[in-house]
Amino acid sequence: MSLDTATRERIESLLKSHRVVLFMKGSRSAPACGFSAAATNTLNELLPDYHTVNVLEDPEIREGIKAYGDWPTIPQLYVEGELVGGADIIRQMYGSGELHALFGVAAPDRTPPEITITDAAAKAIREGTANAQGLALHLEIGPDHSAGFQLAPASEHDIVARANGLEVHFDPASAQRAKGIVIDWVSTVQGEGLSLKFPGTREVKSLTVQELQQHLAAGSITLVDVRPAAARAELAPLPQARILEDEGYEALAALPKDTALAFICTRGISSQDVAERFAAHGFSNVHNVVGGMMAVEESC
């Protein structure tokens, strides 16, 4: 694709106006694809501020930036006018410390975290990875303590923790957040799976619809609806509820840590996961509404 002069000038103006520019799908606060989310998550670890360009809102820039840097995919990171690369390269440079050096940030602490893997979790991991030759177990922990396991090739820059005869691979930020965690295997009404418990985490309490209504009437609890817009369209949120999708984790995480919080979803499943994240983030009075909005409907 050829790049017309007007679009080239617009791109060059952006690069001259900002030291760090990420061309992405969506915005920093609301990425619109997994690769853009991965790029912003990494940059957020190192930079308090950087400029983003939402290519979904500008078709000329979306196609033009691919021609400008001869790079076929989005997102694309530019630093001081030079193309760094896409999401995979950003992640690799973060793990190696090259990105820290590029931004003038102190090199990451590469000390492996001390973790615990229970016997039940170790058994499940061994069974689940029995045929995963050449792959390592990676654990990524976000700023809100959301966590995800995946099997992927090991990198020489991984930070590796060992417990119960197993290895778990981390990126630098996840390794810091993993200090003291307990990896367990749990069975709940939602199913079975690996679970993380962070040091000092309080238990999430169950709240019935009747108890929720009493708290709301007394103004003694903050209700947070974690459902996406489509689910809220089917069953409208309670008028007192704050909407997680609208406000975002960061805004709600800024509340005082002793705030009484209740989380609700359609059936009380995904809200349990969100409640556990807030409990892991230091909140001491966290509840999950049993049965969710379906239980609210049944009580009416």
GROMACS .gro file of C-alpha atoms in nm:
model
  300
    1MET     CA    1   0.000   0.000   0.000
    2SER     CA    2   0.127   0.347  -0.088
    3LEU     CA    3   0.109   0.620   0.173
    4ASP     CA    4  -0.037   0.953   0.067
    5THR     CA    5   0.138   1.273   0.170
    6ALA     CA    6  -0.141   1.402   0.395
    7THR     CA    7  -0.154   1.084   0.603
    8ARG     CA    8   0.225   1.067   0.629
    9GLU     CA    9   0.232   1.424   0.758
   10ARG     CA   10  -0.036   1.346   1.016
   11ILE     CA   11   0.162   1.045   1.143
   12GLU     CA   12   0.486   1.241   1.156
   13SER     CA   13   0.313   1.521   1.345
   14LEU     CA   14   0.192   1.272   1.606
   15LEU     CA   15   0.539   1.122   1.645
   16LYS     CA   16   0.701   1.463   1.680
   17SER     CA   17   0.446   1.575   1.939
   18HIS     CA   18   0.481   1.273   2.170
   19ARG     CA   19   0.787   1.079   2.281
   20VAL     CA   20   0.593   0.752   2.319
   21VAL     CA   21   0.303   0.672   2.086
   22LEU     CA   22   0.103   0.351   2.073
   23PHE     CA   23  -0.116   0.298   1.767
   24MET     CA   24  -0.381   0.057   1.894
   25LYS     CA   25  -0.739  -0.063   1.872
   26GLY     CA   26  -0.940   0.116   2.137
   27SER     CA   27  -0.797   0.334   2.412
   28ARG     CA   28  -0.563   0.288   2.704
   29SER     CA   29  -0.859   0.259   2.942
   30ALA     CA   30  -1.066   0.043   2.705
   31PRO     CA   31  -0.856  -0.166   2.464
   32ALA     CA   32  -1.062  -0.319   2.184
   33CYS     CA   33  -0.852  -0.630   2.116
   34GLY     CA   34  -0.636  -0.869   2.314
   35PHE     CA   35  -0.309  -0.759   2.154
   36SER     CA   36  -0.377  -0.393   2.228
   37ALA     CA   37  -0.472  -0.484   2.584
   38ALA     CA   38  -0.146  -0.677   2.625
   39ALA     CA   39   0.055  -0.380   2.496
   40THR     CA   40  -0.113  -0.126   2.724
   41ASN     CA   41  -0.088  -0.359   3.025
   42THR     CA   42   0.288  -0.377   2.972
   43LEU     CA   43   0.337  -0.006   2.911
   44ASN     CA   44   0.122   0.078   3.213
   45GLU     CA   45   0.376  -0.103   3.432
   46LEU     CA   46   0.648   0.140   3.329
   47LEU     CA   47   0.496   0.470   3.217
   48PRO     CA   48   0.250   0.696   3.399
   49ASP     CA   49   0.166   0.865   3.070
   50TYR     CA   50   0.199   0.794   2.700
   51HIS     CA   51  -0.001   0.885   2.391
   52THR     CA   52  -0.238   0.640   2.223
   53VAL     CA   53  -0.406   0.660   1.883
   54ASN     CA   54  -0.726   0.463   1.832
   55VAL     CA   55  -0.697   0.339   1.475
   56LEU     CA   56  -1.056   0.214   1.481
   57GLU     CA   57  -1.168   0.577   1.474
   58ASP     CA   58  -0.938   0.672   1.185
   59PRO     CA   59  -0.926   0.435   0.884
   60GLU     CA   60  -0.659   0.644   0.711
   61ILE     CA   61  -0.424   0.616   1.007
   62ARG     CA   62  -0.513   0.249   1.054
   63GLU     CA   63  -0.388   0.162   0.706
   64GLY     CA   64  -0.133   0.439   0.681
   65ILE     CA   65   0.067   0.340   0.989
   66LYS     CA   66   0.113  -0.009   0.844
   67ALA     CA   67   0.272   0.141   0.534
   68TYR     CA   68   0.466   0.406   0.727
   69GLY     CA   69   0.668   0.159   0.930
   70ASP     CA   70   0.630  -0.139   0.697
   71TRP     CA   71   0.467  -0.327   0.984
   72PRO     CA   72   0.147  -0.517   0.898
   73THR     CA   73  -0.031  -0.544   1.232
   74ILE     CA   74  -0.175  -0.333   1.513
   75PRO     CA   75  -0.072  -0.234   1.781
   76GLN     CA   76   0.252  -0.054   1.698
   77LEU     CA   77   0.477   0.121   1.949
   78TYR     CA   78   0.690   0.420   1.851
   79VAL     CA   79   0.948   0.580   2.079
   80GLU     CA   80   1.111   0.908   1.976
   81GLY     CA   81   0.981   0.858   1.624
   82GLU     CA   82   1.125   0.509   1.583
   83LEU     CA   83   0.921   0.191   1.546
   84VAL     CA   84   0.978  -0.051   1.834
   85GLY     CA   85   0.733  -0.324   1.732
   86GLY     CA   86   0.406  -0.491   1.818
   87ALA     CA   87   0.262  -0.661   2.124
   88ASP     CA   88   0.496  -0.963   2.120
   89ILE     CA   89   0.810  -0.752   2.088
   90ILE     CA   90   0.688  -0.514   2.360
   91ARG     CA   91   0.637  -0.811   2.591
   92GLN     CA   92   0.974  -0.965   2.507
   93MET     CA   93   1.156  -0.637   2.568
   94TYR     CA   94   0.972  -0.595   2.897
   95GLY     CA   95   1.079  -0.940   3.014
   96SER     CA   96   1.441  -0.884   2.918
   97GLY     CA   97   1.462  -0.536   3.073
   98GLU     CA   98   1.528  -0.369   2.736
   99LEU     CA   99   1.204  -0.173   2.760
  100HIS     CA  100   1.303  -0.044   3.104
  101ALA     CA  101   1.633   0.079   2.962
  102LEU     CA  102   1.460   0.239   2.663
  103PHE     CA  103   1.235   0.440   2.895
  104GLY     CA  104   1.508   0.516   3.149
  105VAL     CA  105   1.338   0.310   3.419
  106ALA     CA  106   1.525   0.105   3.680
  107ALA     CA  107   1.590  -0.255   3.578
  108PRO     CA  108   1.331  -0.500   3.712
  109ASP     CA  109   1.384  -0.705   4.025
  110ARG     CA  110   1.443  -1.057   3.898
  111THR     CA  111   1.430  -1.233   4.235
  112PRO     CA  112   1.201  -1.539   4.205
  113PRO     CA  113   0.902  -1.510   4.439
  114GLU     CA  114   0.845  -1.758   4.718
  115ILE     CA  115   0.521  -1.940   4.636
  116THR     CA  116   0.329  -2.240   4.769
  117ILE     CA  117   0.164  -2.504   4.553
  118THR     CA  118  -0.063  -2.739   4.745
  119ASP     CA  119  -0.052  -3.113   4.684
  120ALA     CA  120  -0.395  -3.102   4.520
  121ALA     CA  121  -0.286  -2.824   4.284
  122ALA     CA  122   0.043  -2.997   4.207
  123LYS     CA  123  -0.140  -3.317   4.116
  124ALA     CA  124  -0.379  -3.129   3.886
  125ILE     CA  125  -0.094  -2.938   3.719
  126ARG     CA  126   0.106  -3.255   3.655
  127GLU     CA  127  -0.195  -3.426   3.505
  128GLY     CA  128  -0.282  -3.125   3.293
  129THR     CA  129   0.070  -3.078   3.159
  130ALA     CA  130   0.163  -3.445   3.110
  131ASN     CA  131   0.157  -3.413   2.730
  132ALA     CA  132   0.286  -3.055   2.710
  133GLN     CA  133   0.642  -3.132   2.606
  134GLY     CA  134   0.847  -2.822   2.544
  135LEU     CA  135   0.597  -2.592   2.715
  136ALA     CA  136   0.620  -2.419   3.052
  137LEU     CA  137   0.347  -2.313   3.294
  138HIS     CA  138   0.320  -1.933   3.295
  139LEU     CA  139   0.125  -1.727   3.545
  140GLU     CA  140   0.041  -1.363   3.474
  141ILE     CA  141  -0.099  -1.148   3.755
  142GLY     CA  142  -0.243  -0.807   3.671
  143PRO     CA  143  -0.250  -0.490   3.883
  144ASP     CA  144  -0.604  -0.578   3.998
  145HIS     CA  145  -0.481  -0.928   4.097
  146SER     CA  146  -0.663  -1.090   3.806
  147ALA     CA  147  -0.461  -1.396   3.714
  148GLY     CA  148  -0.426  -1.631   3.422
  149PHE     CA  149  -0.235  -1.955   3.367
  150GLN     CA  150  -0.117  -2.063   3.025
  151LEU     CA  151   0.117  -2.316   2.868
  152ALA     CA  152   0.373  -2.150   2.644
  153PRO     CA  153   0.739  -2.191   2.551
  154ALA     CA  154   0.986  -2.082   2.815
  155SER     CA  155   1.193  -1.770   2.759
  156GLU     CA  156   1.545  -1.707   2.882
  157HIS     CA  157   1.408  -1.391   3.045
  158ASP     CA  158   1.136  -1.562   3.249
  159ILE     CA  159   1.153  -1.538   3.627
  160VAL     CA  160   1.107  -1.894   3.750
  161ALA     CA  161   0.970  -1.994   4.091
  162ARG     CA  162   0.987  -2.353   4.214
  163ALA     CA  163   0.752  -2.522   4.460
  164ASN     CA  164   0.635  -2.879   4.524
  165GLY     CA  165   0.859  -3.008   4.245
  166LEU     CA  166   0.708  -2.774   3.983
  167GLU     CA  167   0.821  -2.462   3.801
  168VAL     CA  168   0.605  -2.154   3.738
  169HIS     CA  169   0.725  -1.883   3.498
  170PHE     CA  170   0.655  -1.512   3.554
  171ASP     CA  171   0.717  -1.176   3.390
  172PRO     CA  172   0.882  -0.917   3.622
  173ALA     CA  173   0.562  -0.747   3.739
  174SER     CA  174   0.377  -1.074   3.796
  175ALA     CA  175   0.674  -1.208   3.994
  176GLN     CA  176   0.652  -0.914   4.232
  177ARG     CA  177   0.278  -0.962   4.280
  178ALA     CA  178   0.321  -1.337   4.331
  179LYS     CA  179   0.524  -1.306   4.650
  180GLY     CA  180   0.372  -1.534   4.913
  181ILE     CA  181   0.083  -1.663   4.701
  182VAL     CA  182  -0.072  -2.004   4.754
  183ILE     CA  183  -0.180  -2.194   4.442
  184ASP     CA  184  -0.454  -2.441   4.531
  185TRP     CA  185  -0.706  -2.665   4.355
  186VAL     CA  186  -1.062  -2.588   4.456
  187SER     CA  187  -1.406  -2.731   4.390
  188THR     CA  188  -1.703  -2.494   4.397
  189VAL     CA  189  -2.055  -2.487   4.258
  190GLN     CA  190  -1.903  -2.314   3.954
  191GLY     CA  191  -1.667  -2.607   3.889
  192GLU     CA  192  -1.308  -2.706   3.963
  193GLY     CA  193  -0.988  -2.519   3.891
  194LEU     CA  194  -0.669  -2.360   4.013
  195SER     CA  195  -0.713  -2.083   4.266
  196LEU     CA  196  -0.478  -1.816   4.398
  197LYS     CA  197  -0.472  -1.684   4.750
  198PHE     CA  198  -0.267  -1.373   4.819
  199PRO     CA  199  -0.107  -1.297   5.156
  200GLY     CA  200  -0.351  -1.120   5.388
  201THR     CA  201  -0.649  -1.175   5.160
  202ARG     CA  202  -0.982  -1.170   5.341
  203GLU     CA  203  -1.250  -1.421   5.250
  204VAL     CA  204  -1.536  -1.313   5.026
  205LYS     CA  205  -1.866  -1.335   5.215
  206SER     CA  206  -2.189  -1.459   5.061
  207LEU     CA  207  -2.483  -1.221   5.066
  208THR     CA  208  -2.845  -1.320   5.006
  209VAL     CA  209  -3.079  -1.096   4.810
  210GLN     CA  210  -3.275  -1.022   5.128
  211GLU     CA  211  -2.956  -0.919   5.311
  212LEU     CA  212  -2.852  -0.706   5.014
  213GLN     CA  213  -3.184  -0.523   5.014
  214GLN     CA  214  -3.149  -0.451   5.388
  215HIS     CA  215  -2.798  -0.311   5.338
  216LEU     CA  216  -2.909  -0.098   5.042
  217ALA     CA  217  -3.202   0.040   5.239
  218ALA     CA  218  -2.964   0.133   5.520
  219GLY     CA  219  -2.705   0.275   5.281
  220SER     CA  220  -2.443   0.051   5.438
  221ILE     CA  221  -2.301  -0.116   5.128
  222THR     CA  222  -2.178  -0.024   4.780
  223LEU     CA  223  -2.326  -0.249   4.512
  224VAL     CA  224  -2.123  -0.309   4.195
  225ASP     CA  225  -2.277  -0.467   3.885
  226VAL     CA  226  -2.004  -0.656   3.694
  227ARG     CA  227  -2.216  -0.762   3.395
  228PRO     CA  228  -2.138  -0.648   3.040
  229ALA     CA  229  -2.383  -0.417   2.863
  230ALA     CA  230  -2.561  -0.698   2.677
  231ALA     CA  231  -2.646  -0.877   3.001
  232ARG     CA  232  -2.760  -0.553   3.165
  233ALA     CA  233  -2.994  -0.496   2.871
  234GLU     CA  234  -3.170  -0.825   2.946
  235LEU     CA  235  -3.205  -0.760   3.320
  236ALA     CA  236  -3.166  -0.393   3.412
  237PRO     CA  237  -2.928  -0.323   3.703
  238LEU     CA  238  -3.061  -0.215   4.037
  239PRO     CA  239  -3.078   0.166   4.047
  240GLN     CA  240  -2.828   0.181   4.335
  241ALA     CA  241  -2.566  -0.023   4.152
  242ARG     CA  242  -2.241   0.118   4.024
  243ILE     CA  243  -2.139  -0.028   3.686
  244LEU     CA  244  -1.792  -0.182   3.675
  245GLU     CA  245  -1.775  -0.161   3.295
  246ASP     CA  246  -1.843   0.215   3.304
  247GLU     CA  247  -1.623   0.310   3.599
  248GLY     CA  248  -1.336   0.064   3.557
  249TYR     CA  249  -1.130  -0.123   3.813
  250GLU     CA  250  -0.897   0.167   3.889
  251ALA     CA  251  -1.174   0.403   3.999
  252LEU     CA  252  -1.336   0.147   4.227
  253ALA     CA  253  -1.002   0.025   4.361
  254ALA     CA  254  -0.938   0.382   4.480
  255LEU     CA  255  -1.220   0.352   4.735
  256PRO     CA  256  -1.118   0.319   5.101
  257LYS     CA  257  -1.012  -0.039   5.168
  258ASP     CA  258  -1.271  -0.079   5.445
  259THR     CA  259  -1.561   0.008   5.212
  260ALA     CA  260  -1.834  -0.256   5.227
  261LEU     CA  261  -1.864  -0.387   4.870
  262ALA     CA  262  -2.116  -0.625   4.719
  263PHE     CA  263  -2.072  -0.761   4.367
  264ILE     CA  264  -2.355  -0.888   4.149
  265CYS     CA  265  -2.382  -1.052   3.807
  266THR     CA  266  -2.650  -1.261   3.637
  267ARG     CA  267  -2.615  -1.576   3.845
  268GLY     CA  268  -2.347  -1.498   4.102
  269ILE     CA  269  -2.058  -1.671   3.922
  270SER     CA  270  -1.845  -1.404   3.751
  271SER     CA  271  -1.916  -1.164   4.038
  272GLN     CA  272  -1.745  -1.410   4.274
  273ASP     CA  273  -1.428  -1.386   4.064
  274VAL     CA  274  -1.439  -1.006   4.067
  275ALA     CA  275  -1.505  -1.001   4.442
  276GLU     CA  276  -1.200  -1.219   4.499
  277ARG     CA  277  -0.985  -0.975   4.300
  278PHE     CA  278  -1.092  -0.687   4.522
  279ALA     CA  279  -1.033  -0.895   4.834
  280ALA     CA  280  -0.685  -0.977   4.706
  281HIS     CA  281  -0.635  -0.606   4.641
  282GLY     CA  282  -0.671  -0.531   5.013
  283PHE     CA  283  -1.044  -0.472   5.058
  284SER     CA  284  -1.156  -0.614   5.391
  285ASN     CA  285  -1.537  -0.620   5.364
  286VAL     CA  286  -1.625  -0.788   5.034
  287HIS     CA  287  -1.945  -0.976   4.946
  288ASN     CA  288  -2.087  -1.171   4.654
  289VAL     CA  289  -2.462  -1.172   4.593
  290VAL     CA  290  -2.573  -1.535   4.583
  291GLY     CA  291  -2.778  -1.614   4.272
  292GLY     CA  292  -2.717  -1.270   4.124
  293MET     CA  293  -2.982  -1.080   3.933
  294MET     CA  294  -3.176  -1.400   3.872
  295ALA     CA  295  -3.230  -1.428   4.246
  296VAL     CA  296  -3.334  -1.062   4.259
  297GLU     CA  297  -3.595  -1.127   3.989
  298GLU     CA  298  -3.728  -1.431   4.174
  299SER     CA  299  -3.765  -1.234   4.497
  300CYS     CA  300  -3.979  -0.965   4.333
   0.00000   0.00000   0.00000
